[in-house]
Short mmCIF file of C-alpha atoms in Angstrom, two decimals:
data_model
loop_
_atom_site.label_atom_id
_atom_site.label_comp_id
_atom_site.label_asym_id
_atom_site.label_seq_id
_atom_site.Cartn_x
_atom_site.Cartn_y
_atom_site.Cartn_z
CA UNK G 71 7.09 -2.92 -12.87
CA UNK G 72 3.38 -3.62 -12.99
CA UNK G 73 1.62 -1.73 -15.77
CA UNK G 74 -0.26 0.85 -13.74
CA UNK G 75 -0.70 4.46 -14.75
CA UNK G 76 -2.53 7.24 -13.00
CA UNK G 77 -3.82 10.46 -14.51
CA UNK G 78 -3.45 13.24 -13.92
CA UNK G 79 -0.23 13.07 -11.92
CA UNK G 80 -0.78 16.51 -10.44
CA UNK G 81 -3.93 18.57 -10.11
CA UNK G 82 -4.86 21.81 -8.42
CA UNK G 83 -8.53 22.58 -8.09
CA UNK G 84 -10.87 24.76 -6.09
CA UNK G 85 -13.23 23.85 -3.30
CA UNK G 86 -16.59 22.68 -4.55
CA UNK G 87 -15.48 21.53 -7.98
CA UNK G 88 -15.80 17.91 -9.12
CA UNK G 89 -12.62 15.96 -9.71
CA UNK G 90 -12.06 12.58 -11.33
CA UNK G 91 -8.85 10.61 -11.05
CA UNK G 92 -8.13 7.72 -13.35
CA UNK G 93 -6.23 4.50 -12.76
CA UNK G 94 -5.39 2.35 -15.76
CA UNK G 95 -3.82 -1.10 -15.68
CA UNK G 96 -2.52 -3.39 -18.40
CA UNK G 97 -2.19 -6.50 -16.19
CA UNK G 98 -5.81 -7.69 -16.41
CA UNK G 99 -5.90 -7.96 -12.62
CA UNK G 100 -9.29 -8.39 -11.03
CA UNK G 101 -8.81 -6.21 -7.96
CA UNK G 102 -8.17 -2.47 -8.00
CA UNK G 103 -7.87 -0.07 -5.07
CA UNK G 104 -7.74 3.61 -4.27
CA UNK G 105 -5.75 4.86 -1.28
CA UNK G 106 -4.95 8.30 0.02
CA UNK G 107 -1.80 9.27 1.82
CA UNK G 108 -1.46 12.39 3.91
CA UNK G 109 1.91 13.88 4.87
CA UNK G 110 3.83 11.73 7.32
CA UNK G 111 1.23 9.01 7.39
CA UNK G 112 0.53 5.64 5.91
CA UNK G 113 -2.03 4.79 3.27
CA UNK G 114 -5.72 4.65 3.98
CA UNK G 115 -8.08 2.67 1.79
CA UNK G 116 -10.86 4.70 0.15
CA UNK G 117 -12.62 2.19 -2.09
CA UNK G 118 -11.75 -0.98 -3.89
CA UNK G 119 -13.15 -3.05 -6.73
CA UNK G 120 -13.25 -6.81 -7.08
CA UNK G 121 -14.53 -6.86 -10.63
CA UNK G 122 -16.28 -4.82 -13.29
CA UNK G 123 -19.08 -2.89 -11.61
CA UNK G 124 -18.27 -4.52 -8.26
CA UNK G 125 -16.98 -2.10 -5.66
CA UNK G 126 -16.85 -1.76 -1.89
CA UNK G 127 -15.99 0.92 0.64
CA UNK G 128 -12.77 1.25 2.53
CA UNK G 129 -12.11 3.04 5.79
CA UNK G 130 -12.30 6.62 4.45
CA UNK G 131 -14.94 6.50 1.72
CA UNK G 132 -17.02 9.55 2.69
CA UNK G 133 -16.93 12.19 -0.04
CA UNK G 134 -15.64 9.77 -2.68
CA UNK G 135 -17.30 7.59 -5.27
CA UNK G 136 -15.81 5.10 -7.70
CA UNK G 137 -16.72 3.38 -10.92
CA UNK G 138 -15.31 0.49 -12.87
CA UNK G 139 -16.90 -0.11 -16.25
CA UNK G 140 -13.90 -1.93 -17.68
CA UNK G 141 -11.36 -4.28 -16.16
CA UNK G 142 -8.50 -1.91 -16.93
CA UNK G 143 -9.94 1.35 -15.58
CA UNK G 144 -10.91 2.40 -12.06
CA UNK G 145 -12.12 5.95 -11.57
CA UNK G 146 -12.19 7.89 -8.32
CA UNK G 147 -14.52 10.90 -8.18
CA UNK G 148 -14.70 13.69 -5.67
CA UNK G 149 -18.17 15.09 -6.30
CA UNK G 150 -17.43 18.37 -4.56
CA UNK G 151 -13.81 18.68 -3.55
CA UNK G 152 -12.91 20.02 -0.10
CA UNK G 153 -9.58 21.16 1.30
CA UNK G 154 -9.50 18.08 3.54
CA UNK G 155 -9.21 15.99 0.39
CA UNK G 156 -5.86 17.52 -0.46
CA UNK G 157 -3.64 14.46 -0.51
CA UNK G 158 -1.64 12.05 -2.63
CA UNK G 159 -3.81 9.36 -4.14
CA UNK G 160 -2.44 5.95 -5.00
CA UNK G 161 -4.05 3.28 -7.08
CA UNK G 162 -3.14 -0.36 -6.57
CA UNK G 163 -3.98 -3.64 -8.27
CA UNK G 164 -3.85 -7.29 -7.31
CA UNK G 165 -4.62 -10.43 -9.22
CA UNK G 166 -6.88 -11.78 -6.51
CA UNK G 167 -8.19 -10.69 -3.15
CA UNK G 168 -6.51 -13.32 -1.06
CA UNK G 169 -3.81 -12.92 1.51
CA UNK G 170 -1.22 -14.21 -0.92
CA UNK G 171 -2.13 -11.74 -3.63
CA UNK G 172 0.46 -9.01 -3.76
CA UNK G 173 -0.68 -5.45 -4.35
CA UNK G 174 1.20 -3.35 -6.89
CA UNK G 175 0.97 0.41 -6.69
CA UNK G 176 0.84 3.18 -9.24
CA UNK G 177 2.98 6.33 -9.15
CA UNK G 178 0.38 8.46 -7.38
CA UNK G 179 -1.63 11.62 -8.08
CA UNK G 180 -0.97 14.72 -6.05
CA UNK G 181 -4.22 16.63 -5.56
CA UNK G 182 -4.40 20.10 -4.05
CA UNK G 183 -7.79 21.60 -3.23
CA UNK G 184 -7.63 25.35 -2.61
CA UNK D 142 -7.32 -7.02 10.35
CA UNK D 143 -4.75 -7.02 13.13
CA UNK D 144 -2.98 -3.78 13.91
CA UNK D 145 0.77 -3.49 13.74
CA UNK D 146 3.29 -1.50 15.74
CA UNK D 147 6.60 -0.37 14.29
CA UNK D 148 9.31 1.98 15.53
CA UNK D 149 9.01 5.42 14.02
CA UNK D 150 12.57 5.57 12.74
CA UNK D 151 15.81 3.62 12.55
CA UNK D 152 19.32 4.20 11.25
CA UNK D 153 21.63 1.68 9.66
CA UNK D 154 25.19 1.87 8.36
CA UNK D 155 25.69 1.18 4.69
CA UNK D 156 26.73 -2.42 4.07
CA UNK D 157 25.37 -3.64 7.38
CA UNK D 158 22.21 -5.63 7.94
CA UNK D 159 19.08 -3.63 8.67
CA UNK D 160 16.66 -5.37 11.03
CA UNK D 161 13.21 -3.81 11.10
CA UNK D 162 10.85 -5.10 13.80
CA UNK D 163 7.08 -5.27 13.70
CA UNK D 164 4.70 -6.21 16.47
CA UNK D 165 1.37 -7.78 15.54
CA UNK D 166 0.31 -9.35 18.81
CA UNK D 167 -3.37 -9.65 17.81
CA UNK D 168 -2.72 -11.47 14.56
CA UNK D 169 -5.06 -14.33 13.83
CA UNK D 170 -4.33 -17.63 12.18
CA UNK D 171 -5.51 -16.65 8.72
CA UNK D 172 -3.60 -13.37 8.49
CA UNK D 173 -0.45 -12.96 6.47
CA UNK D 174 2.38 -10.59 7.30
CA UNK D 175 3.35 -8.31 4.42
CA UNK D 176 6.16 -5.82 4.07
CA UNK D 177 6.20 -2.90 1.66
CA UNK D 178 8.47 0.08 1.34
CA UNK D 179 7.95 3.56 -0.04
CA UNK D 180 10.83 5.56 -1.39
CA UNK D 181 10.35 9.30 -1.31
CA UNK D 182 6.63 9.57 -2.14
CA UNK D 183 6.69 6.95 -4.89
CA UNK D 184 4.06 4.24 -4.81
CA UNK D 185 4.70 1.54 -2.20
CA UNK D 186 6.78 -1.40 -3.41
CA UNK D 187 6.15 -4.97 -2.35
CA UNK D 188 9.06 -6.63 -0.54
CA UNK D 189 8.01 -9.94 0.96
CA UNK D 190 5.23 -11.74 2.79
CA UNK D 191 4.74 -14.83 4.95
CA UNK D 192 2.28 -16.75 7.07
CA UNK D 193 4.32 -18.59 9.69
CA UNK D 194 7.50 -19.83 8.08
CA UNK D 195 10.52 -17.67 7.51
CA UNK D 196 10.80 -16.41 3.96
CA UNK D 197 13.63 -15.13 1.81
CA UNK D 198 13.74 -13.54 -1.61
CA UNK D 199 16.20 -11.46 -3.58
CA UNK D 200 15.34 -8.34 -1.63
CA UNK D 201 15.03 -9.42 1.99
CA UNK D 202 14.33 -12.06 4.60
CA UNK D 203 11.28 -12.24 6.83
CA UNK D 204 11.55 -13.85 10.23
CA UNK D 205 8.25 -14.57 11.99
CA UNK D 206 8.29 -15.67 15.61
CA UNK D 207 6.81 -19.02 16.49
CA UNK D 208 3.79 -17.42 18.20
CA UNK D 209 3.43 -15.10 15.16
CA UNK D 210 3.07 -12.05 17.38
CA UNK D 211 6.04 -10.30 15.87
CA UNK D 212 8.27 -10.36 12.84
CA UNK D 213 11.51 -8.87 11.58
CA UNK D 214 12.38 -7.75 8.09
CA UNK D 215 16.06 -8.15 7.34
CA UNK D 216 17.86 -6.30 4.57
CA UNK D 217 21.15 -8.20 4.58
CA UNK D 218 23.43 -5.53 3.13
CA UNK D 219 21.73 -2.17 3.27
CA UNK D 220 22.58 0.43 0.64
CA UNK D 221 21.79 4.13 0.47
CA UNK D 222 18.99 3.29 -1.95
CA UNK D 223 17.27 1.31 0.79
CA UNK D 224 16.48 4.54 2.62
CA UNK D 225 12.68 4.52 2.69
CA UNK D 226 9.60 4.13 4.83
CA UNK D 227 8.93 0.44 5.55
CA UNK D 228 5.41 -0.73 6.22
CA UNK D 229 4.45 -3.91 7.98
CA UNK D 230 0.83 -4.91 7.44
CA UNK D 231 -1.26 -7.96 8.13
CA UNK D 232 -3.88 -9.13 5.71
CA UNK D 233 -6.67 -11.61 5.99
CA UNK D 234 -6.39 -14.38 3.43
CA UNK D 235 -9.62 -13.49 1.69
CA UNK D 236 -9.91 -9.79 2.30
CA UNK D 237 -7.19 -7.93 0.48
CA UNK D 238 -9.38 -4.89 0.23
CA UNK D 239 -9.15 -4.28 3.92
CA UNK D 240 -5.38 -3.87 4.10
CA UNK D 241 -4.39 -1.15 6.53
CA UNK D 242 -1.06 0.64 6.28
CA UNK D 243 0.14 2.22 9.50
CA UNK D 244 2.75 4.96 9.69
CA UNK D 245 5.69 2.61 9.09
CA UNK D 246 9.37 2.87 10.01
CA UNK D 247 11.59 5.43 8.35
CA UNK D 248 14.88 3.67 7.70
CA UNK D 249 17.85 5.90 7.00
CA UNK D 250 20.94 4.19 5.65
CA UNK D 251 24.04 6.24 6.34
CA UNK D 252 27.40 6.11 4.57
#
């Protein structure tokens, strides 16, 4: 399995509080991604990074920000959490950004916003 | 990226081949077909991918039609552990960040 860890694995927080999720990789892959998955649905891309300090928005980026100060870490921040952000968050990595570059996923973080 | 259409659910008998279809009629020439699966809320797991030729690996085979508008993932001898949600996605060669996962097919392998 690809060396991807996510922390925390579970979090319960209240509306309006800031939340930061961490993705850590040991593969030295250039690309990192954050997805969210809501019950019964597929994954939706929030943000991704194509290098240190290089990030771009995905399809559902509103309310989220990201940072990547080191190759191995990609942080997802909810500045002021809302109940609509209750979801399971998956981090993924890939060596490159091309169509032949397989994405490998972390175990997920289950976030509940009350 | 092209959108994909998959059946919502399928059943398969244990030991038989599972054939999971995917329609991607708007696929363009530089888009690859990828298959992932997700077992009970774990992170998605890569299975196989292809451009226009059929592909096979230790997990599955991928059959892409000549016009590339559809494909089929084949699990040759399904086991109970293959019960999962299977996602078919298409990805532009140089734009991995824009991958879109639809709702997938829930495959249930029955004894």
